[in-house]
Coordinates of C-alpha atoms and ligand atoms in Angstrom, one line a residue:
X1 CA 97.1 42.6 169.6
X2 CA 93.9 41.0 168.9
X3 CA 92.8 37.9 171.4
X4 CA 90.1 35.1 170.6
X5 CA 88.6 32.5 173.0
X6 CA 87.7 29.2 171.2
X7 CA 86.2 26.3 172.4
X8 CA 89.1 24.3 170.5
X9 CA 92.4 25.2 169.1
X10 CA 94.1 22.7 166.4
X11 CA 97.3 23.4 165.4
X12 CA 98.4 22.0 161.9
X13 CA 95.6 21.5 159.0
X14 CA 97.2 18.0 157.8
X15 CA 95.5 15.4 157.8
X16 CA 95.2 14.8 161.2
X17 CA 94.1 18.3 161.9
X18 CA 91.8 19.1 159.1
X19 CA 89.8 15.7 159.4
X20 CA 89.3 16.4 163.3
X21 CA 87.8 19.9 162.9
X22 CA 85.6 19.0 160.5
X23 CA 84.3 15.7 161.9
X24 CA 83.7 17.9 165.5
X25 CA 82.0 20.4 164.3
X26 CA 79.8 18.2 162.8
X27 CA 79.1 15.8 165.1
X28 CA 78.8 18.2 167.8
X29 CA 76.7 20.3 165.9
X30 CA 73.9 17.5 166.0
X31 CA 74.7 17.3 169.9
X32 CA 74.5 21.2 171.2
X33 CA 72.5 24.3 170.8
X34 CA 75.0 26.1 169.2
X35 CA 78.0 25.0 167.6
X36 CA 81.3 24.6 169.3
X37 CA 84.2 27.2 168.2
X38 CA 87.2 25.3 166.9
X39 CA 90.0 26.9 165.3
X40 CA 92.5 25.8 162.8
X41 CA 95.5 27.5 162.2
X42 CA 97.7 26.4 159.4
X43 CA 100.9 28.2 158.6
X44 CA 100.2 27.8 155.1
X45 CA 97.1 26.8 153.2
X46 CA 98.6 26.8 149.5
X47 CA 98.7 23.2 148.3
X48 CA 101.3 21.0 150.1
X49 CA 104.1 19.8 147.5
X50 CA 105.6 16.9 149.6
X51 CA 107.0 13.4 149.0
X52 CA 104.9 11.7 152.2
X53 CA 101.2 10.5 152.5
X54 CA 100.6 9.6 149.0
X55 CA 98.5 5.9 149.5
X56 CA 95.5 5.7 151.6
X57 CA 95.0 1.9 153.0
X58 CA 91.4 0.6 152.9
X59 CA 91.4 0.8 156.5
X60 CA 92.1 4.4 155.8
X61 CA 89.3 4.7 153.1
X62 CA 86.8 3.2 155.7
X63 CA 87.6 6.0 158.3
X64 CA 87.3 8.6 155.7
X65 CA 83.9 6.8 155.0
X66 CA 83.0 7.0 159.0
X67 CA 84.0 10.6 159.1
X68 CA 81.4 11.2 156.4
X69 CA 84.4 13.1 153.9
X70 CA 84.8 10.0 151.5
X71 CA 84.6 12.8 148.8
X72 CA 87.7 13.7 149.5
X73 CA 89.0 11.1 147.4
X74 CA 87.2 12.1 144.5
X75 CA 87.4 14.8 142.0
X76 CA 90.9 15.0 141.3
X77 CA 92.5 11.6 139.4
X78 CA 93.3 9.7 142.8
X79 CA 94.3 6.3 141.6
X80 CA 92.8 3.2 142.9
X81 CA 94.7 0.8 144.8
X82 CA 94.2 -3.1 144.3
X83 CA 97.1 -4.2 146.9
X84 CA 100.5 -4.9 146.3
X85 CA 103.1 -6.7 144.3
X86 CA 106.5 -7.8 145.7
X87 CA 109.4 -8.1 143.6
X88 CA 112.3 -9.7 144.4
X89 CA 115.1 -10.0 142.0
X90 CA 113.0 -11.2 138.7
X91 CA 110.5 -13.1 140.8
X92 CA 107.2 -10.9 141.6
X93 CA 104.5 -12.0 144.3
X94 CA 100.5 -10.6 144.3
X95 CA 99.3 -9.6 147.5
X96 CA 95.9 -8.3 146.4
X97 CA 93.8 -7.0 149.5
X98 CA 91.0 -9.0 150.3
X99 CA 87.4 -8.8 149.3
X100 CA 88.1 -6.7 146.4
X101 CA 88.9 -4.0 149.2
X102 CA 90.2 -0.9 148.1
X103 CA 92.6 1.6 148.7
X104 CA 93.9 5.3 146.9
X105 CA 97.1 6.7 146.1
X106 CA 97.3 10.2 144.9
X107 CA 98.8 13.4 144.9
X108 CA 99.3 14.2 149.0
X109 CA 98.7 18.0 148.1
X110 CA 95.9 17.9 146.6
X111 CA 94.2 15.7 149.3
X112 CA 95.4 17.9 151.5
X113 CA 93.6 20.4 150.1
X114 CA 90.4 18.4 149.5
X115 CA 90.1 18.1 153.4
X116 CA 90.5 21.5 154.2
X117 CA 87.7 22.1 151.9
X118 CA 85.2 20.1 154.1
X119 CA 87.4 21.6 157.4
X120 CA 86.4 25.2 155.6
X121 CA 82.6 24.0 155.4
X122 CA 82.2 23.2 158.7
X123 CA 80.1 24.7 161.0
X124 CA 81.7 27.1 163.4
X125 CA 85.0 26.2 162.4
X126 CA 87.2 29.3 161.4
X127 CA 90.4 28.1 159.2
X128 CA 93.4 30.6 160.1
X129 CA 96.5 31.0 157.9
X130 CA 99.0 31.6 160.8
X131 CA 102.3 30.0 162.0
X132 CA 102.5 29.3 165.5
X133 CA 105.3 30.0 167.5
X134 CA 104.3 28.9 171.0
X135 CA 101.8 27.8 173.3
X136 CA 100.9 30.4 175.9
X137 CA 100.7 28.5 179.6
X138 CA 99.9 29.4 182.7
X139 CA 102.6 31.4 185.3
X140 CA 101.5 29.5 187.9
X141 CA 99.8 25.9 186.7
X142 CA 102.0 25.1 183.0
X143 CA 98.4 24.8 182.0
X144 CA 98.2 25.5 178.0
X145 CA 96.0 28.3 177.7
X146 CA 96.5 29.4 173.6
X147 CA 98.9 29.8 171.5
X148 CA 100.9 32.5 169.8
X149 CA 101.1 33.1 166.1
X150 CA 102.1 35.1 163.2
X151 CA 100.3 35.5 160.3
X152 CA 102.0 35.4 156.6
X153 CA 101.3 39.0 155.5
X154 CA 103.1 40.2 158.7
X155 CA 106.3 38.2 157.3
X156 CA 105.8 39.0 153.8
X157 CA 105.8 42.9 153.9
X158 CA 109.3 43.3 156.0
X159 CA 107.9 44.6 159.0
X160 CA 108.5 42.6 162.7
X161 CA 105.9 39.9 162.1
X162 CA 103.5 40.9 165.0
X163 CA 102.6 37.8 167.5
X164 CA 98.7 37.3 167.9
X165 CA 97.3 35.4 170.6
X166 CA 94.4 32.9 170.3
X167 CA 92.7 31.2 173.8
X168 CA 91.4 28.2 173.5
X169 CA 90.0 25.6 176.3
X170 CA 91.3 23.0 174.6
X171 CA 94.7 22.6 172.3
X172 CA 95.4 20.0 170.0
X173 CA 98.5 19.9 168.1
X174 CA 98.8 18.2 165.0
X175 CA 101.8 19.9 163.3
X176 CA 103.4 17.1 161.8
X177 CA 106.4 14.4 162.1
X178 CA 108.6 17.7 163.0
X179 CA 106.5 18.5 165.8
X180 CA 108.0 22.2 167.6
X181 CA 105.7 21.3 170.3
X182 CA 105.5 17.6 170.7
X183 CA 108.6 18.2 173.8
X184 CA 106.9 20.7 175.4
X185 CA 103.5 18.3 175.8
X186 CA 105.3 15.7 176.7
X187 CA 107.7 17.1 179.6
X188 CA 109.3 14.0 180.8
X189 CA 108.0 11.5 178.7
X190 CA 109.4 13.0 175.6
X191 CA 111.7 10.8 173.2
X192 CA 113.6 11.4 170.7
X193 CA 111.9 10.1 167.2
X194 CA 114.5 7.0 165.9
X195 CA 115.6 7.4 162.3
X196 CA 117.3 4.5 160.6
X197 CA 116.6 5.6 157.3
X198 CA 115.3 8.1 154.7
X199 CA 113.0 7.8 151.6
X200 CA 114.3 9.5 148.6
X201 CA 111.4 10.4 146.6
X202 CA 111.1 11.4 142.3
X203 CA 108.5 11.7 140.3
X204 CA 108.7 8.7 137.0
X205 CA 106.9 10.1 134.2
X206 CA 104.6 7.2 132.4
X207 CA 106.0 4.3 134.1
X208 CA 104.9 0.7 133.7
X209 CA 104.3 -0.7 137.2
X210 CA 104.9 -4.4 137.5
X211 CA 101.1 -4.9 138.1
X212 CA 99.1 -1.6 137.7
X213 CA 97.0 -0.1 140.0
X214 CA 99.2 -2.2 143.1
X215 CA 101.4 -0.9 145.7
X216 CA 105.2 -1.8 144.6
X217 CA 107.9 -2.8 147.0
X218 CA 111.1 -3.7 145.4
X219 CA 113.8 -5.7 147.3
X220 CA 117.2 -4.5 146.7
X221 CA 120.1 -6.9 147.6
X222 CA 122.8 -5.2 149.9
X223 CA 120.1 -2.0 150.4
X224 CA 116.9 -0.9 151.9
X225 CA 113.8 -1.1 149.8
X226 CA 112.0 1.2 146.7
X227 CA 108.2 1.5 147.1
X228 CA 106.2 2.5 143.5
X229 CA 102.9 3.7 143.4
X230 CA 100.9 5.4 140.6
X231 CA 99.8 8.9 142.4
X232 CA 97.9 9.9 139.0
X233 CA 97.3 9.1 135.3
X234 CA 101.2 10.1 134.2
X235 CA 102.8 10.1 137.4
X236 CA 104.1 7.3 139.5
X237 CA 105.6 8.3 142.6
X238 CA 109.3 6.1 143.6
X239 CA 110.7 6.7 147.5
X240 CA 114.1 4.6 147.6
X241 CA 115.1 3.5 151.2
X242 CA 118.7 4.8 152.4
X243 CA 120.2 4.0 155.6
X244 CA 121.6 6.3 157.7
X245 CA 123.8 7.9 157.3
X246 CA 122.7 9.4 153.8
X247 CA 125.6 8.7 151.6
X248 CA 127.0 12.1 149.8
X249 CA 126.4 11.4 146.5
X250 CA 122.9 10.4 147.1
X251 CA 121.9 10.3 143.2
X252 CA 125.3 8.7 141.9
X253 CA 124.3 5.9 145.2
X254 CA 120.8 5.2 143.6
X255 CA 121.6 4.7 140.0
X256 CA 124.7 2.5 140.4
X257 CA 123.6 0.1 143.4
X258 CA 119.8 0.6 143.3
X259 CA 118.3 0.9 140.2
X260 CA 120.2 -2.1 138.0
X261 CA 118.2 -4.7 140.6
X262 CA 114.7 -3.2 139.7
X263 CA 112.5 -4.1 137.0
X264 CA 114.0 -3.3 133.4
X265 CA 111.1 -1.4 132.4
X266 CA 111.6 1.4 135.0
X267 CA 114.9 2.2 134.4
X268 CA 114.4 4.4 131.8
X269 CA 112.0 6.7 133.5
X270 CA 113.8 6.6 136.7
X271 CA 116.9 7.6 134.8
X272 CA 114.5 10.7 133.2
X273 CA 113.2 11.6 136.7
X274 CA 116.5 11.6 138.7
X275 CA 118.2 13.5 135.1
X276 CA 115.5 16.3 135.2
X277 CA 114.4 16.6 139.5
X278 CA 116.2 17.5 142.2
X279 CA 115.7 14.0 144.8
X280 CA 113.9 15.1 147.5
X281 CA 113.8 13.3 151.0
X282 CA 112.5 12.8 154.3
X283 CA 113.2 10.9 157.9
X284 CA 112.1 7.9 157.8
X285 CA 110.9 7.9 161.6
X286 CA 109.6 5.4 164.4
X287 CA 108.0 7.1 167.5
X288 CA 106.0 5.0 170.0
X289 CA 102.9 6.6 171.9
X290 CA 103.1 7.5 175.0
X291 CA 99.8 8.0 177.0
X292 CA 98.5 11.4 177.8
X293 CA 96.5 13.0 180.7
X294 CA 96.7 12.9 183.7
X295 CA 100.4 13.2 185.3
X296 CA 102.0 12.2 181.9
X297 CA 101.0 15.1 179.8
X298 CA 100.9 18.7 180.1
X299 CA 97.2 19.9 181.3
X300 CA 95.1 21.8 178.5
X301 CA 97.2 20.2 175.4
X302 CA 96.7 17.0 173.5
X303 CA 98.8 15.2 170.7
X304 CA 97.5 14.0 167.4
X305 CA 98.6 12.2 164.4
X306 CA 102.8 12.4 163.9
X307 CA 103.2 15.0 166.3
X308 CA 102.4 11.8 169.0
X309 CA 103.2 8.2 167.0
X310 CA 104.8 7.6 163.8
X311 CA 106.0 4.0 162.0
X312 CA 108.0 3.4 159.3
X313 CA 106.6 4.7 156.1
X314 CA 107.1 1.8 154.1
X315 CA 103.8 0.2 155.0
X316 CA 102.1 3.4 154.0
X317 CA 99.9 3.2 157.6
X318 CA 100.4 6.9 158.8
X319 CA 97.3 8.4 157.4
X320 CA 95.4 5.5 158.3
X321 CA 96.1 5.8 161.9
X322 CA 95.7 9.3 161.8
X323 CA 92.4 9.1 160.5
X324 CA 91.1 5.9 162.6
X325 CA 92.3 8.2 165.7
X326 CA 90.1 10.6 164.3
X327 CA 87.4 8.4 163.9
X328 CA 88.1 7.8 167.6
X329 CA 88.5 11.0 169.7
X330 CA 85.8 13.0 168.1
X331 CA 83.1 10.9 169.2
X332 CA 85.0 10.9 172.9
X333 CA 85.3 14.6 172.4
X334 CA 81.6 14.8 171.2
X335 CA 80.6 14.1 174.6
X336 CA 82.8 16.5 177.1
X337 CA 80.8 19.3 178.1
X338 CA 83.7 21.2 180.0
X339 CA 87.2 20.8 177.9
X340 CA 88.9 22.8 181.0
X341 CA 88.0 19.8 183.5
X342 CA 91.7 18.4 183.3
X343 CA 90.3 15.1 185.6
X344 CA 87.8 14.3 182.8
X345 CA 90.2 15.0 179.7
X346 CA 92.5 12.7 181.2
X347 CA 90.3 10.0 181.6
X348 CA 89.0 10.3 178.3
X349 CA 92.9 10.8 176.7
X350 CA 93.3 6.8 178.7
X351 CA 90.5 5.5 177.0
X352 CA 91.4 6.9 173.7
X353 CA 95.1 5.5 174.4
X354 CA 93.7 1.8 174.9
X355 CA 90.4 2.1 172.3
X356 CA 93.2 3.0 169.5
X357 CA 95.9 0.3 170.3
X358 CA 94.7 -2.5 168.1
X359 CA 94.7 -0.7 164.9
X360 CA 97.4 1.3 165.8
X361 CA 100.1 -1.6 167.3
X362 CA 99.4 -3.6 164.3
X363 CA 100.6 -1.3 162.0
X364 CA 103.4 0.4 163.7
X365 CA 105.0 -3.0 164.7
X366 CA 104.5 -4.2 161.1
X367 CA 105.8 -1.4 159.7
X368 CA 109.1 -1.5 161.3
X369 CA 109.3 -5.4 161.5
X370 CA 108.9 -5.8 157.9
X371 CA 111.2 -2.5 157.1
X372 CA 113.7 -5.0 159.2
X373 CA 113.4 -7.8 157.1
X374 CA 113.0 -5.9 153.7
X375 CA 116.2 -3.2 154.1
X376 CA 118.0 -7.3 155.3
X377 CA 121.4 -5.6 156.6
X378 CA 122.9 -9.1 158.5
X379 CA 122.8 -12.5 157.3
X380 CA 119.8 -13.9 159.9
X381 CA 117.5 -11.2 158.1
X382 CA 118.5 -12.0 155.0
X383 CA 117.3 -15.5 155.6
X384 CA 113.9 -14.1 157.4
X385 CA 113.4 -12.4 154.0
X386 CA 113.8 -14.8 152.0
X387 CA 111.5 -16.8 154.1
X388 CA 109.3 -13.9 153.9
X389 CA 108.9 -13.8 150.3
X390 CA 108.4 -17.2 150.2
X391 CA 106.0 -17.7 152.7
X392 CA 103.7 -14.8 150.3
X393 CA 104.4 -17.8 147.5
X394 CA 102.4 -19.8 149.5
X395 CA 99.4 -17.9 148.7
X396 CA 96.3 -18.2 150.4
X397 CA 96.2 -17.3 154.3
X398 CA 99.8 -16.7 153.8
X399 CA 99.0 -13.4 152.1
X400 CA 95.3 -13.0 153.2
X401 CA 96.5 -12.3 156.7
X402 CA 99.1 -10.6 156.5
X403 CA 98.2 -7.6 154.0
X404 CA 95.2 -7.4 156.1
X405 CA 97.2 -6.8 159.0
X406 CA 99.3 -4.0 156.7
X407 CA 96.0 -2.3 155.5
X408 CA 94.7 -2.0 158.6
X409 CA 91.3 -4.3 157.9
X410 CA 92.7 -6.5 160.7
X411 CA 93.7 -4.8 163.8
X412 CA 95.0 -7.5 165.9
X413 CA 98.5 -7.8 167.2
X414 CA 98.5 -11.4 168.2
X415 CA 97.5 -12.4 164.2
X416 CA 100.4 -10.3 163.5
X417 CA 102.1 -12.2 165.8
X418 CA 101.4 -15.8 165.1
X419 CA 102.3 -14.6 161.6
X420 CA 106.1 -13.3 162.3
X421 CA 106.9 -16.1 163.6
X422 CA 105.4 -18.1 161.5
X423 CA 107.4 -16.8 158.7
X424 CA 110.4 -17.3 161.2
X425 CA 109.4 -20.9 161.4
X426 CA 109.4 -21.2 157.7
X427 CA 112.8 -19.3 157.2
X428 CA 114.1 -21.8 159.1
X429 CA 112.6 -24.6 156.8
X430 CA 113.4 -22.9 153.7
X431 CA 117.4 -22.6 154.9
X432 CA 117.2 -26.7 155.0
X433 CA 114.6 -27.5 152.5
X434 CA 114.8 -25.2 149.8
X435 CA 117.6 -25.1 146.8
X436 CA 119.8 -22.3 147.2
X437 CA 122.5 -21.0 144.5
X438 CA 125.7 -22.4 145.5
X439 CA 129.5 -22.6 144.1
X440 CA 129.1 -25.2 141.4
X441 CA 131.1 -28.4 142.8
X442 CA 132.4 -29.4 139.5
X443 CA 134.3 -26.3 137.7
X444 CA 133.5 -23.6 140.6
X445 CA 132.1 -20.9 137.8
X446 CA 128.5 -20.8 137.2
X447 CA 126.6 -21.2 140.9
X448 CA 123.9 -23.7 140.4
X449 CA 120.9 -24.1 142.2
X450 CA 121.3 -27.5 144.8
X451 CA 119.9 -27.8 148.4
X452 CA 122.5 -28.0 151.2
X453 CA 124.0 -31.5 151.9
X454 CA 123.7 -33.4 154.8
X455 CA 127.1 -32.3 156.2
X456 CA 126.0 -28.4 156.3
X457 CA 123.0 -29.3 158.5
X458 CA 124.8 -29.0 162.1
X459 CA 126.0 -25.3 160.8
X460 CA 122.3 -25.0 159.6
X461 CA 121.1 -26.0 163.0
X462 CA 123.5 -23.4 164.2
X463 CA 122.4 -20.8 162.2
X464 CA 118.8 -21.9 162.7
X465 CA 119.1 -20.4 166.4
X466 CA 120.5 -17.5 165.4
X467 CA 117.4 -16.9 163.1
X468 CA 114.6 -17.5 165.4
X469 CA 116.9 -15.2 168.1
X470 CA 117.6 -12.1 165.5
X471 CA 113.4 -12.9 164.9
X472 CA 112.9 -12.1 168.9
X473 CA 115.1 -9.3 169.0
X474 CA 113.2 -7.6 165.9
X475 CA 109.7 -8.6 167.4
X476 CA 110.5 -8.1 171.1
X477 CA 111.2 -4.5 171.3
X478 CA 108.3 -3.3 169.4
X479 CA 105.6 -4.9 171.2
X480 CA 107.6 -3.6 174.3
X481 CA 107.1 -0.2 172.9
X482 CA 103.5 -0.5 172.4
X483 CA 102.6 -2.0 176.0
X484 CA 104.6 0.4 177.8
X485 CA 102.6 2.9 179.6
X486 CA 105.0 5.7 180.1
Ligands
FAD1 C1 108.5 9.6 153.2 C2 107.1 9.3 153.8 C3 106.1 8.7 153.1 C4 104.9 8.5 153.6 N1 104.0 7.8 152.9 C5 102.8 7.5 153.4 C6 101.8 6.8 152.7 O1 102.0 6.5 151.6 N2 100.6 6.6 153.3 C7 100.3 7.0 154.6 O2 99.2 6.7 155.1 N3 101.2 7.6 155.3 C8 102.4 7.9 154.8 N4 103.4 8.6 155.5 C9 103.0 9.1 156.8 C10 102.0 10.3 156.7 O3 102.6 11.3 155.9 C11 101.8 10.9 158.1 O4 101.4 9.9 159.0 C12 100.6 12.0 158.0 O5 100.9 13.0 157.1 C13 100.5 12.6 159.4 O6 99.5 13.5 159.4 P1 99.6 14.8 160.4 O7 98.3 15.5 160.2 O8 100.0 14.3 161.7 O9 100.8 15.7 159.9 P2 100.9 16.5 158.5 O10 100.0 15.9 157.5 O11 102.3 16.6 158.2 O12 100.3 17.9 158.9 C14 100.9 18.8 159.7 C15 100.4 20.2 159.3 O13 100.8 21.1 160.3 C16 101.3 22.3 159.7 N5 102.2 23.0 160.7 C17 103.4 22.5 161.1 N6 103.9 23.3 162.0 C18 103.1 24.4 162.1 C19 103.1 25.6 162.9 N7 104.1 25.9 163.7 N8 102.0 26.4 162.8 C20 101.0 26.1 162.0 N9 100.9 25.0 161.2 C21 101.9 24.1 161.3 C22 101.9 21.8 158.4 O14 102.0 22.9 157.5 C23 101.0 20.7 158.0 O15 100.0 21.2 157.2 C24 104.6 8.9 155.0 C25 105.6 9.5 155.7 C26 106.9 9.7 155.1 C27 107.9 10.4 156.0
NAG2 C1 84.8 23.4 184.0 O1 85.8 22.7 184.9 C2 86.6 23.6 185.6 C3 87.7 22.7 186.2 O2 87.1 21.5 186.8 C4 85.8 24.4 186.6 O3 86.7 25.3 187.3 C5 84.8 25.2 185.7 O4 84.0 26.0 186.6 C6 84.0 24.3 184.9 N1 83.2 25.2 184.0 C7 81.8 25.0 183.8 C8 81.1 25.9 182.9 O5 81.2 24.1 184.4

C-alpha cells in the first residue's frame, strides 16, 4: 500500500478535470517557487467513445482561449460551427451567432484526449490511470483527506484489485453527470438529478445538413426534439429527444413517429445508421447548484462540472460552463496559499458560486425553458412554440439576442428574461393575428389556412391566460432554482 501527499487531488479527467489541472499548474507555476502537486486520476485514459459533449459554444471556445489550450481544438477534423438552423415542419429559420463568432463540434473523444495532452504537459501535474472508489475522511471531523483507488492492471490480471491511497489537501471531484460522490459532498443538500428525457444518439454517415456547418434542431410534432451536428468530415452526429419513460421498442419508436417529420434528405442516412448501430443513449438531466463551503459542503472536497450543475443538453451549454468555471476557480485557487484552511476555501467556494452565476443561470434556465417549448407536450406550449419559431422569423434582435444568450456570449439572466416573455407576448399575438390551418368551412376535407374569426376570440382570450400562466410556471421554477442558496 503505497500513500502520496498532493497539494491537489482531481478526480475525473473530463473536461472539467483535465482543463483545471492544467490551467493550475500553470498559472500557479508563474506564482510560487516550486510548483504545486496536483493529481489527476482517471479510471481510464483510452479515448472516450460517448454520445455527449460533441459542440463547443463560442463562449466555450473563448474559455478555452483564456485557459491558453485553444489547440485543443485543432489537429484532428473538429468542424466549425456558424450557429444554428431551426426547422420546423418544411419551414427552416438561420440563427447564425453573431459577429461571425464561432463555435466547434467534433468527436467528444478525441477532445477528450487533446486535453489530457496539455493536462500531461503540465508542470507538476502527475496523470494517474486509477478508478476511485472512495474518499478517505476523517474519524473524527468528516474532513476529506484522499481518496482510495484501484488501478486497471490490478483488475485486469484476476487478482483482488488492491486499494491505493492518495492524500491530498485539497479534493475536487469532477467525475461526471453520474457522480459516485456528488452525495457524499453534499450531505444534506444533496438532490436527486431530474430526468424528463433521454437523447438517443447514431452516427449518419455523409449526411446533408439543412445548412452546413450549423447546429440543427428539428421540431417533431407530438415528440421531443432531434439535434444534428457535423462532428467530422463524414460523420454527422443525430441525438433524438425521448420522454420518459423510454418506450420499448426505442428504434421501431424513432423511425415510425420521428423520422417521417424531418428533412427528406436525412432519411436515408438515418435509416443506414439506426440499420447498421446499436442506438446508444444517455439521461437527459437538470441539476441546480447548490453553494459549497462553509456549513453546506463537506470540508476538504469541492464539486466541479456535472458532478455539481447540469442543464438540459439540448442547448449544447455543458462544456461551456464547465470550462468558464474553470476559467473562474483557477485564478481563485491561484491565490490560496493554505488549501487545508476550510474558513478561507469556503469564502472563496461563495465567491466562485456568485462570480459564475451569470454565465451559468443563463444557460441552464435556457436550456430547460427552450427544451419545454421544443419537446411542446400540452396545448399552451404548443402555442409558445409556435410563437417561438416565429418570433426567430422576425430576424434581427429577435435572433441576435437570444442565440447569444444560448452560446453563452451574453450572460445575463434578465435579457433572457425580457426575451421569454417576450416570445410569450407574441404567442399570444400570433394565436389572434396569425392564419392557422383550420377545418375547411365549405366541404370539411382539405384544412386551409384562415385566421380565427371574431366569434373564437373570447375562447382565445381564454386561452391567452392560460399561455402567459403555463409561460410563468416554465420560467418561475428555474430562476427559483438558480437564486436559492441552499
Ligand atoms: C446526451 C448529451 C449530450 C451533450 N452534448 C453536449 C454538447 O454538445 N455540448 C456541450 O457543451 N455539452 C454537452 N453535454 C454536456 C457535457 O457532456 C458535460 O457537461 C461535460 O462533459 C461535463 O464535463 P465533466 O468534466 O464534468 O464530466 P465528464 O466529461 O463526463 O468527465 C468525467 C470523467 O470522470 C471519469 N470518472 C468517473 N468516475 C470516476 C472514478 N470513480 N474514478 C476515476 N475517474 C472517474 C470519467 O471516466 C470521465 O473521464 C451533453 C450531455 C449529454 C448527456
Ligand atoms: C493551514 O491552515 C490550517 C487550518 O487553518 C492550519 O492548521 C495549518 O497550520 C495551516 N498550515 C500552514 C502551513 O500555514
Amino acid at each position: 500500500m503505497s500513500t502520496d501527499h498532493y497539494d491537489v487531488l482531481i478526480v475525473g479527467a473530463g473536461v472539467a478535470g483535465s482543463a483545471l489541472a492544467h490551467a493550475l499548474a500553470t498559472i500557479t507555476s508563474k506564482l510560487r517557487a516550486s510548483p504545486l502537486r496536483i493529481a489527476l486520476i482517471e479510471r481510464s485514459m483510452s479515448e472516450p467513445d460517448r454520445i455527449v459533449g460533441e459542440l463547443l459554444q463560442p463562449a466555450g471556445v473563448a474559455a478555452l482561449q483564456k485557459l491558453g489550450m485553444e489547440s485543443a481544438l485543432e489537429g484532428f477534423d473538429a468542424i466549425p460551427v456558424h450557429g444554428y438552423c431551426v426547422v420546423q415542419s418544411s419551414r427552416n429559420v438561420h440563427i447564425p451567432y453573431p459577429d461571425g463568432r464561432q463555435g466547434r463540434s467534433f468527436h467528444h473523444g478525441r477532445f477528450i484526449m487533446a486535453l489530457r495532452e496539455y493536462a500531461k504537459r503540465a508542470p507538476g501535474v502527475d496523470v494517474i490511470e486509477a478508478t476511485v472508489n472512495n474518499l478517505i475522511e476523517c474519524e473524527h471531523t468528516k474532513r476529506v483527506l484522499g481518496v482510495r483507488a484501484t488501478r486497471p492492471s490490478t483488475i485486469g490480471d484476476g487478482s483482488k484489485g488492491e486499494k491505493e491511497s492518495f492524500y491530498a489537501d485539497l479534493v475536487i471531484i469532477a467525475d461526471g453527470c453520474f457522480s459516485n460522490f456528488r452525495n457524499s459532498v453534499m450531505g444534506k443538500s444533496a438532490r436527486e438529478p431530474a430526468t424528463r428525457s433521454y437523447f438517443a444518439g447514431a452516427i449518419l454517415k455523409d449526411a446533408r445538413l439543412p445548412m452546413p456547418q450549423h447546429g440543427t434542431v428539428a421540431l417533431v410534432k407530438g415528440y421531443g426534439p432531434v439535434l444534428l451536428y457535423q462532428v467530422s468530415e463524414h460523420d454527422t452526429r443525430m441525438l433524438v429527444d425521448v420522454k420518459h419513460p423510454l418506450p420499448s421498442d426505442l428504434k421501431g419508436h424513432i423511425l415510425s413517429n420521428v423520422v417521417p417529420q424531418l428533412p427528406a434528405s436525412l432519411h436515408v442516412p438515418i435509416h443506414e445508421a439506426l440499420d447498421n448501430d446499436r442506438l446508444r443513449r444517455m439521461p437527459n438531466s437538470f441539476l441546480p447548484s447548490v453553494e459549497q463551503g462553509g456549513k453546506y459542503t463537506k470540508e476538504g472536497a469541492i464539486l466541479l462540472g456535472d458532478a455539481w450543475n447540469m442543464r438540459h443538453p439540448l442547448t449544447g451549454g455543458g462544456m461551456t460552463v464547465a470550462l468558464n468555471d474553470v476559467v473562474i476557480i483557477s485564478k481563485l485557487l491561484a491565490k490560496v496559499d493554505n488549501f487545508t484552511n476550510w474558513d478561507q476555501m469556503s469564502d472563496l467556494l461563495s465567491r466562485w458560486h456568485w462570480a459564475r452565476k451569470p454565465l451559468s443561470s443563463t444557460i441552464n434556465i435556457l436550456s430547460v425553458a427552450l427544451y419545454d417549448l421544443f419537446g411542446a407536450d400540452d396545448e399552451c406550449l404548443v402555442v409558445l412554440q409556435n410563437g417561438c419559431f416565429k418570433y426567430f422569423e422576425c430576424g434581427g434582435n429577435c435572433i441576435r439576442d437570444p442565440v447569444s444568450l444560448l452560446s453563452g456570449i451574453a450572460p445575463s439572466p434578465s435579457l433572457l428574461a425580457y426575451h421569454f416573455f417576450y416570445v410569450a407576448f407574441y404567442s399570444i399575438w400570433v394565436m389572434f393575428a396569425h392564419p392557422h390551418l383550420v377545418n375547411n368551412p365549405v366541404n370539411g376535407e382539405k384544412p386551409i389556412l384562415a385566421r380565427p374569426p371574431v366569434w373564437e376570440y373570447p375562447y382565445l382570450l381564454f386561452k391567452s391566460f392560460r399561455v402567459f400562466w403555463t409561460a410563468c410556471v416554465v420560467f418561475g421554477p428555474l430562476v427559483w432554482s438558480e437564486i436559492r442558496w441552499w
